[in-house]
Amino acid sequence: MVDERRYSIFDEKILRDELDALHANPVHIDSTWRFILAHKNAEAYDTPDLPLRVRTLFSTKFKTMTSYVHTQHDSLDGRTTKLLIKFQNGLSAEAVIIRHDSSAGKYAGGPRTGAARATLCVSSQVGCKMGCTFCATGTMGFKGNLSAGEIVEQLVHASQITSIRNVVFMGMGEPMNNYFAVVQAVKTMTGRCFQLSRKHITVSTVGIIPKIIALKADLPDVSLAISLHAPTQELRAEIVPAARSFPLSKLIAAVDAYLVGSKSTVFMEYVMLAAVNDGQEHAHQMGKLLNGRKVVVNLIPYNPTTVTMQFKASGSTEVLKFQKILKEVYGIRTTVRQEMGQDIDGACGQLHVSHLSNKPSRPNSTVLDIEDLGLIK
Ligand code: SF4
């Protein structure tokens, strides 16, 4: 059987190498991408003024899009849109658009275009092998890495719905376990065609220390988000199994190294789990752990899903007490993430693809850490 899979035209490294091999001008990369973005359903090989050999290359080795939006769900308030994207190998992942413009709360219909400050949460893998205990994606197991082109295509799909300013790698998967594709995708997103600012890109990790160090060199100025979730090694190892390989003391040392001479922000993500990590003693432990460091703590209300039943969400009183201790006792900048998209399972910790359906995916839903960096900078 012939494998008809072809490279994504947004797989920049492969595209550049193939053009080099033909001694073709790389200027065709940007002109082709701009043409595709400006003309929905256009084919790359139809880009005006392409030499014949480039046109032939595009039609034989590449696909204009290797993925499509299988389903789109809009939250009732119109602020969140979840896209279930199907790839040419049959696997699917989810991307979530979060709108933060001031009129968002007034909207009660379908998606709008032109929102001023939309954030896109992209997936870097299908499933995940890290097994964080509160995470719906972790229950899927690992199904596969996405290519750089497949990651960029999530931005292409989202850009056809609304204008995207921020991209966060907090969807399905551990980005550092697909490091080279993630780095390549960020370079493309921040290049001359898409023109996103590196300051508006955030890469999340459970704490893969060697890749945190590498990221600083490879993508200076992107923001880093650490899925911390516990203030001590013992508790963290229970919630985030990867902590057994990457202990908290070494992780904090890696964060310190990342911050030296860097203009980027480090976010500490902390999902609030009732009677597990939300006590005042935990807040003091966090305060002491992070004291004096230029980090932002992001407290995330836990989103219960039917695939991860073992935890309950902390009450708002506990969350606010926790925040108060960090801010007032330790002077640590601390935000409480807005809960958005719960009605479509597009909120943090809810991304989970167990099947393809035309119905809203609740309760078998999606995984994620949603962040609008614009709100807290
Ligand atoms: S929280 Fe992130 S790293 Fe952990 S299992 Fe879920 S997707 Fe993987």
Short mmCIF file of C-alpha atoms and ligand atoms in Angstrom, two decimals:
data_model
loop_
_atom_site.label_atom_id
_atom_site.label_comp_id
_atom_site.label_asym_id
_atom_site.label_seq_id
_atom_site.Cartn_x
_atom_site.Cartn_y
_atom_site.Cartn_z
CA MET A 1 0.00 0.00 0.00
CA VAL A 2 1.33 3.42 -0.94
CA ASP A 3 1.80 5.84 1.94
CA GLU A 4 0.22 9.06 0.74
CA ARG A 5 1.35 11.11 3.69
CA ARG A 6 3.27 14.21 2.70
CA TYR A 7 5.07 16.93 4.61
CA SER A 8 3.19 19.96 5.85
CA ILE A 9 4.06 23.06 3.86
CA PHE A 10 4.45 24.69 7.30
CA ASP A 11 7.28 22.28 8.23
CA GLU A 12 9.85 25.00 7.69
CA LYS A 13 13.07 23.07 8.09
CA ILE A 14 12.05 20.36 5.63
CA LEU A 15 10.71 22.96 3.21
CA ARG A 16 13.92 24.99 3.41
CA ASP A 17 16.09 21.88 2.88
CA GLU A 18 14.05 20.81 -0.15
CA LEU A 19 14.25 24.28 -1.70
CA ASP A 20 18.00 24.33 -1.04
CA ALA A 21 18.37 21.01 -2.83
CA LEU A 22 16.68 22.58 -5.87
CA HIS A 23 18.81 25.74 -5.56
CA ALA A 24 15.50 27.61 -5.32
CA ASN A 25 15.14 30.96 -3.62
CA PRO A 26 13.84 30.64 -0.01
CA VAL A 27 11.80 33.78 -0.61
CA HIS A 28 9.14 31.39 -1.91
CA ILE A 29 8.53 30.21 1.66
CA ASP A 30 7.06 33.47 2.91
CA SER A 31 5.22 34.25 -0.31
CA THR A 32 3.60 30.80 -0.28
CA TRP A 33 2.59 30.98 3.38
CA ARG A 34 1.14 34.47 2.92
CA PHE A 35 -0.83 33.28 -0.08
CA ILE A 36 -2.25 30.34 1.89
CA LEU A 37 -3.17 32.52 4.88
CA ALA A 38 -4.88 35.06 2.66
CA HIS A 39 -6.82 32.51 0.61
CA LYS A 40 -8.66 29.84 2.58
CA ASN A 41 -8.57 26.45 0.81
CA ALA A 42 -5.86 27.67 -1.59
CA GLU A 43 -3.17 25.21 -2.67
CA ALA A 44 0.50 26.03 -2.10
CA TYR A 45 1.38 25.17 -5.68
CA ASP A 46 -1.04 27.86 -6.90
CA THR A 47 1.03 30.63 -5.32
CA PRO A 48 1.70 33.22 -8.05
CA ASP A 49 5.16 33.45 -9.64
CA LEU A 50 6.52 30.10 -8.43
CA PRO A 51 9.14 28.51 -10.72
CA LEU A 52 7.94 25.25 -12.24
CA ARG A 53 10.38 23.10 -10.22
CA VAL A 54 9.09 24.63 -6.97
CA ARG A 55 5.48 24.17 -8.06
CA THR A 56 6.25 20.51 -8.80
CA LEU A 57 7.98 20.09 -5.43
CA PHE A 58 4.97 21.53 -3.60
CA SER A 59 2.52 19.26 -5.41
CA THR A 60 4.52 16.05 -4.97
CA LYS A 61 6.22 16.18 -1.55
CA PHE A 62 4.09 18.64 0.41
CA LYS A 63 0.50 19.20 1.41
CA THR A 64 -0.92 22.65 1.91
CA MET A 65 -2.63 21.42 5.08
CA THR A 66 -2.00 17.98 6.57
CA SER A 67 -4.80 18.46 9.11
CA TYR A 68 -8.37 19.68 9.28
CA VAL A 69 -10.77 20.89 11.93
CA HIS A 70 -12.96 17.90 12.66
CA THR A 71 -15.17 19.67 15.18
CA GLN A 72 -15.42 23.13 16.67
CA HIS A 73 -17.15 23.83 19.98
CA ASP A 74 -17.86 27.34 21.23
CA SER A 75 -18.50 28.04 24.90
CA LEU A 76 -21.82 29.66 25.72
CA ASP A 77 -20.22 33.00 26.55
CA GLY A 78 -18.34 32.99 23.25
CA ARG A 79 -14.97 33.42 24.94
CA THR A 80 -13.57 29.96 24.34
CA THR A 81 -13.48 27.83 21.21
CA LYS A 82 -12.15 24.30 21.21
CA LEU A 83 -10.93 22.80 17.96
CA LEU A 84 -10.58 19.07 17.52
CA ILE A 85 -7.96 18.76 14.80
CA LYS A 86 -7.46 15.55 12.86
CA PHE A 87 -4.09 14.77 11.31
CA GLN A 88 -3.26 12.74 8.22
CA ASN A 89 -2.14 9.73 10.29
CA GLY A 90 -5.63 9.52 11.81
CA LEU A 91 -4.66 10.88 15.24
CA SER A 92 -6.35 13.92 16.73
CA ALA A 93 -5.39 16.66 19.15
CA GLU A 94 -7.08 19.74 20.49
CA ALA A 95 -6.34 23.43 20.36
CA VAL A 96 -8.24 26.05 22.32
CA ILE A 97 -8.81 29.73 21.51
CA ILE A 98 -9.37 32.00 24.50
CA ARG A 99 -10.66 35.50 23.86
CA HIS A 100 -9.97 38.26 26.33
CA ASP A 101 -11.38 41.37 24.71
CA SER A 102 -13.62 43.49 26.90
CA SER A 103 -16.79 42.67 24.99
CA ALA A 104 -16.34 38.92 25.36
CA GLY A 105 -18.72 38.58 28.30
CA LYS A 106 -21.56 40.18 26.37
CA TYR A 107 -21.40 37.69 23.58
CA ALA A 108 -23.75 34.72 23.54
CA GLY A 109 -23.59 33.41 19.99
CA GLY A 110 -20.99 31.61 17.90
CA PRO A 111 -17.39 32.63 17.33
CA ARG A 112 -16.49 36.19 16.51
CA THR A 113 -13.73 37.44 14.36
CA GLY A 114 -11.36 40.25 15.15
CA ALA A 115 -11.04 39.74 18.93
CA ALA A 116 -8.16 41.94 20.00
CA ARG A 117 -6.32 39.70 22.42
CA ALA A 118 -6.92 36.06 21.65
CA THR A 119 -4.65 33.39 23.03
CA LEU A 120 -4.21 30.03 21.35
CA CYS A 121 -3.34 26.98 23.40
CA VAL A 122 -1.68 24.40 21.16
CA SER A 123 -0.94 20.72 21.60
CA SER A 124 2.55 19.40 20.98
CA GLN A 125 1.78 15.69 21.26
CA VAL A 126 -1.19 13.37 20.99
CA GLY A 127 -1.64 12.07 24.51
CA CYS A 128 1.20 12.26 27.02
CA LYS A 129 3.40 9.82 28.90
CA MET A 130 4.05 11.97 31.97
CA GLY A 131 0.97 10.76 33.86
CA CYS A 132 0.26 13.76 36.06
CA THR A 133 -2.42 12.52 38.40
CA PHE A 134 -4.90 15.40 37.96
CA CYS A 135 -4.65 15.52 34.17
CA ALA A 136 -7.17 14.08 31.74
CA THR A 137 -4.58 13.88 28.96
CA GLY A 138 -2.33 11.78 31.15
CA THR A 139 -4.99 9.06 31.14
CA MET A 140 -4.75 8.72 27.36
CA GLY A 141 -1.20 7.45 27.36
CA PHE A 142 1.22 8.57 24.65
CA LYS A 143 0.02 8.26 21.05
CA GLY A 144 2.56 10.27 19.10
CA ASN A 145 4.54 13.46 18.57
CA LEU A 146 3.23 16.24 16.35
CA SER A 147 5.56 17.58 13.68
CA ALA A 148 6.51 21.26 13.64
CA GLY A 149 4.18 21.71 10.67
CA GLU A 150 1.29 20.05 12.52
CA ILE A 151 1.83 22.42 15.45
CA VAL A 152 1.94 25.48 13.18
CA GLU A 153 -1.18 24.29 11.37
CA GLN A 154 -3.09 24.68 14.67
CA LEU A 155 -2.23 28.38 14.47
CA VAL A 156 -3.32 28.50 10.82
CA HIS A 157 -6.71 26.95 11.68
CA ALA A 158 -7.20 29.29 14.65
CA SER A 159 -6.16 32.35 12.65
CA GLN A 160 -8.97 31.62 10.23
CA ILE A 161 -11.40 32.04 13.16
CA THR A 162 -9.88 34.98 14.99
CA SER A 163 -6.73 37.04 15.28
CA ILE A 164 -4.21 35.33 17.59
CA ARG A 165 -1.76 37.34 19.67
CA ASN A 166 -0.48 34.82 22.22
CA VAL A 167 0.42 31.16 21.83
CA VAL A 168 0.84 28.88 24.83
CA PHE A 169 2.19 25.34 24.59
CA MET A 170 -0.11 24.05 27.30
CA GLY A 171 -2.40 21.75 25.37
CA MET A 172 -1.98 18.03 25.05
CA GLY A 173 1.48 16.66 25.69
CA GLU A 174 4.75 17.64 27.35
CA PRO A 175 6.39 20.11 24.93
CA MET A 176 9.92 19.30 26.12
CA ASN A 177 9.38 15.66 25.12
CA ASN A 178 8.93 16.88 21.53
CA TYR A 179 11.55 19.55 21.86
CA PHE A 180 12.91 20.00 18.34
CA ALA A 181 9.46 20.21 16.74
CA VAL A 182 8.36 22.73 19.38
CA VAL A 183 11.45 24.91 18.87
CA GLN A 184 11.01 24.80 15.11
CA ALA A 185 7.29 25.65 15.40
CA VAL A 186 8.05 28.65 17.63
CA LYS A 187 10.68 29.88 15.17
CA THR A 188 8.11 29.70 12.38
CA MET A 189 5.38 31.38 14.44
CA THR A 190 7.73 34.25 15.31
CA GLY A 191 9.18 34.54 11.81
CA ARG A 192 8.42 37.03 9.05
CA CYS A 193 5.11 35.53 8.00
CA PHE A 194 3.22 34.97 11.29
CA GLN A 195 5.14 37.70 13.17
CA LEU A 196 4.13 36.72 16.70
CA SER A 197 6.32 38.24 19.38
CA ARG A 198 8.48 35.82 21.36
CA LYS A 199 7.27 37.65 24.46
CA HIS A 200 3.82 36.33 23.61
CA ILE A 201 4.87 32.68 23.42
CA THR A 202 4.90 30.48 26.51
CA VAL A 203 6.31 26.97 26.66
CA SER A 204 5.13 24.81 29.53
CA THR A 205 6.87 21.86 31.15
CA VAL A 206 6.53 19.56 34.13
CA GLY A 207 10.22 20.20 34.63
CA ILE A 208 12.44 18.41 32.10
CA ILE A 209 15.59 20.10 33.36
CA PRO A 210 18.02 19.60 30.42
CA LYS A 211 15.47 21.05 28.02
CA ILE A 212 14.80 24.08 30.24
CA ILE A 213 18.49 24.89 29.95
CA ALA A 214 18.43 24.29 26.19
CA LEU A 215 15.33 26.44 25.71
CA LYS A 216 17.06 29.50 27.06
CA ALA A 217 19.74 29.17 24.38
CA ASP A 218 17.45 28.14 21.54
CA LEU A 219 14.53 30.50 22.13
CA PRO A 220 15.65 33.47 24.23
CA ASP A 221 12.77 35.70 25.35
CA VAL A 222 10.00 33.10 25.26
CA SER A 223 8.22 32.68 28.58
CA LEU A 224 8.53 29.49 30.56
CA ALA A 225 5.74 27.90 32.58
CA ILE A 226 6.61 25.27 35.16
CA SER A 227 3.83 22.90 36.20
CA LEU A 228 4.82 22.99 39.85
CA HIS A 229 1.61 21.98 41.66
CA ALA A 230 3.31 21.27 45.01
CA PRO A 231 5.80 23.09 47.25
CA THR A 232 7.73 20.03 48.47
CA GLN A 233 9.49 17.19 46.69
CA GLU A 234 7.48 14.58 48.57
CA LEU A 235 4.06 15.98 47.65
CA ARG A 236 5.13 16.89 44.13
CA ALA A 237 6.31 13.36 43.43
CA GLU A 238 2.80 12.15 44.31
CA ILE A 239 1.03 14.61 42.02
CA VAL A 240 3.58 14.87 39.21
CA PRO A 241 5.43 11.55 38.75
CA ALA A 242 8.14 13.24 36.62
CA ALA A 243 9.33 14.89 39.84
CA ARG A 244 10.95 11.57 40.78
CA SER A 245 13.38 12.00 37.89
CA PHE A 246 13.69 15.78 38.17
CA PRO A 247 13.72 16.68 41.88
CA LEU A 248 12.37 20.00 43.06
CA SER A 249 15.71 21.37 44.28
CA LYS A 250 17.31 20.78 40.87
CA LEU A 251 14.25 22.18 39.11
CA ILE A 252 14.43 25.41 41.09
CA ALA A 253 18.16 25.63 40.31
CA ALA A 254 17.29 25.27 36.59
CA VAL A 255 14.71 28.06 36.91
CA ASP A 256 17.35 30.26 38.55
CA ALA A 257 19.71 29.55 35.66
CA TYR A 258 16.93 30.34 33.18
CA LEU A 259 16.25 33.69 34.84
CA VAL A 260 19.87 34.88 34.87
CA GLY A 261 20.17 37.69 32.33
CA SER A 262 16.76 36.84 30.86
CA LYS A 263 13.94 39.23 30.07
CA SER A 264 11.39 36.44 29.91
CA THR A 265 8.89 35.55 32.60
CA VAL A 266 8.73 32.28 34.49
CA PHE A 267 5.24 31.23 35.53
CA MET A 268 4.69 28.71 38.30
CA GLU A 269 1.49 26.82 37.54
CA TYR A 270 -0.29 25.47 40.60
CA VAL A 271 -3.53 23.55 40.23
CA MET A 272 -5.55 23.88 43.43
CA LEU A 273 -6.62 20.46 44.74
CA ALA A 274 -8.88 20.39 47.80
CA ALA A 275 -7.19 19.00 50.92
CA VAL A 276 -4.14 17.97 48.89
CA ASN A 277 -2.05 21.08 48.18
CA ASP A 278 -4.30 24.03 49.06
CA GLY A 279 -3.60 24.46 52.80
CA GLN A 280 -2.11 27.57 54.34
CA GLU A 281 0.97 25.54 55.27
CA HIS A 282 1.43 24.77 51.58
CA ALA A 283 1.18 28.48 50.78
CA HIS A 284 3.95 29.23 53.30
CA GLN A 285 6.08 26.42 51.89
CA MET A 286 5.57 27.88 48.39
CA GLY A 287 6.44 31.34 49.66
CA LYS A 288 9.69 30.11 51.16
CA LEU A 289 10.54 28.05 48.07
CA LEU A 290 10.07 30.97 45.67
CA ASN A 291 11.05 33.85 47.92
CA GLY A 292 13.17 36.45 46.11
CA ARG A 293 12.69 34.92 42.67
CA LYS A 294 11.22 36.84 39.75
CA VAL A 295 8.38 34.46 39.09
CA VAL A 296 4.60 34.72 38.76
CA VAL A 297 2.51 32.11 40.52
CA ASN A 298 -0.63 31.16 38.65
CA LEU A 299 -3.23 29.46 40.84
CA ILE A 300 -5.45 27.30 38.68
CA PRO A 301 -8.91 26.23 39.80
CA TYR A 302 -9.06 22.48 39.24
CA ASN A 303 -11.54 21.33 36.60
CA PRO A 304 -13.06 18.00 37.58
CA THR A 305 -13.42 15.58 34.70
CA THR A 306 -14.94 12.16 34.66
CA VAL A 307 -11.59 10.68 33.61
CA THR A 308 -9.79 11.91 36.73
CA MET A 309 -12.17 11.47 39.65
CA GLN A 310 -9.72 11.37 42.53
CA PHE A 311 -9.51 15.11 43.21
CA LYS A 312 -11.91 17.88 44.12
CA ALA A 313 -11.56 21.55 43.38
CA SER A 314 -10.49 23.85 46.20
CA GLY A 315 -13.09 26.31 47.44
CA SER A 316 -12.68 29.94 46.47
CA THR A 317 -11.95 30.83 50.12
CA GLU A 318 -8.94 28.50 50.16
CA VAL A 319 -7.72 29.82 46.83
CA LEU A 320 -7.95 33.44 47.97
CA LYS A 321 -6.25 32.69 51.32
CA PHE A 322 -3.45 30.94 49.45
CA GLN A 323 -3.04 33.90 47.13
CA LYS A 324 -3.06 36.38 50.02
CA ILE A 325 -0.25 34.58 51.83
CA LEU A 326 1.94 34.48 48.72
CA LYS A 327 1.31 38.13 47.92
CA GLU A 328 1.23 39.75 51.33
CA VAL A 329 3.66 37.64 53.33
CA TYR A 330 6.19 36.85 50.60
CA GLY A 331 5.59 39.58 48.00
CA ILE A 332 5.17 37.04 45.21
CA ARG A 333 3.10 38.10 42.23
CA THR A 334 0.19 35.69 42.20
CA THR A 335 -2.83 35.45 39.94
CA VAL A 336 -5.88 33.24 40.00
CA ARG A 337 -6.60 31.96 36.56
CA GLN A 338 -10.02 32.73 35.20
CA GLU A 339 -12.16 29.69 34.70
CA MET A 340 -13.12 29.64 31.06
CA GLY A 341 -14.50 27.08 28.67
CA GLN A 342 -15.67 24.56 31.25
CA ASP A 343 -18.92 23.99 29.39
CA ILE A 344 -16.93 22.69 26.40
CA ASP A 345 -14.18 20.99 28.45
CA GLY A 346 -11.64 23.42 27.11
CA ALA A 347 -10.45 24.45 30.53
CA CYS A 348 -7.27 23.51 32.32
CA GLY A 349 -6.79 19.80 32.81
CA GLN A 350 -9.71 18.88 30.60
CA LEU A 351 -8.18 18.16 27.21
CA HIS A 352 -8.73 14.55 26.38
CA VAL A 353 -9.50 12.94 23.08
CA SER A 354 -10.96 9.51 23.57
CA HIS A 355 -13.06 9.46 20.48
CA LEU A 356 -14.15 11.57 17.56
CA SER A 357 -17.66 12.79 17.78
CA ASN A 358 -19.77 15.53 16.36
CA LYS A 359 -21.25 16.07 19.79
CA PRO A 360 -19.63 18.27 22.41
CA SER A 361 -16.91 16.15 23.96
CA ARG A 362 -17.97 16.41 27.59
CA PRO A 363 -17.40 14.30 29.61
CA ASN A 364 -14.62 12.73 27.52
CA SER A 365 -12.82 15.91 26.96
CA THR A 366 -9.70 17.79 26.68
CA VAL A 367 -6.32 18.77 28.82
CA LEU A 368 -4.87 22.10 29.42
CA ASP A 369 -3.32 25.02 31.01
CA ILE A 370 -4.85 28.13 29.57
CA GLU A 371 -3.10 31.42 30.05
CA ASP A 372 -3.62 34.88 28.79
CA LEU A 373 -0.29 36.49 29.35
CA GLY A 374 -1.67 39.84 28.34
CA LEU A 375 -3.79 39.89 31.48
CA ILE A 376 -0.97 39.71 33.92
CA LYS A 377 1.92 41.50 32.28
S1 SF4 B 1 -0.24 17.94 32.83
FE1 SF4 B 1 0.91 18.10 30.89
S2 SF4 B 1 2.74 16.83 31.26
FE2 SF4 B 1 1.26 16.23 32.83
S3 SF4 B 1 0.17 14.44 31.96
FE3 SF4 B 1 -1.02 16.31 31.46
S4 SF4 B 1 -0.31 16.90 29.42
FE4 SF4 B 1 1.22 15.50 30.26
#
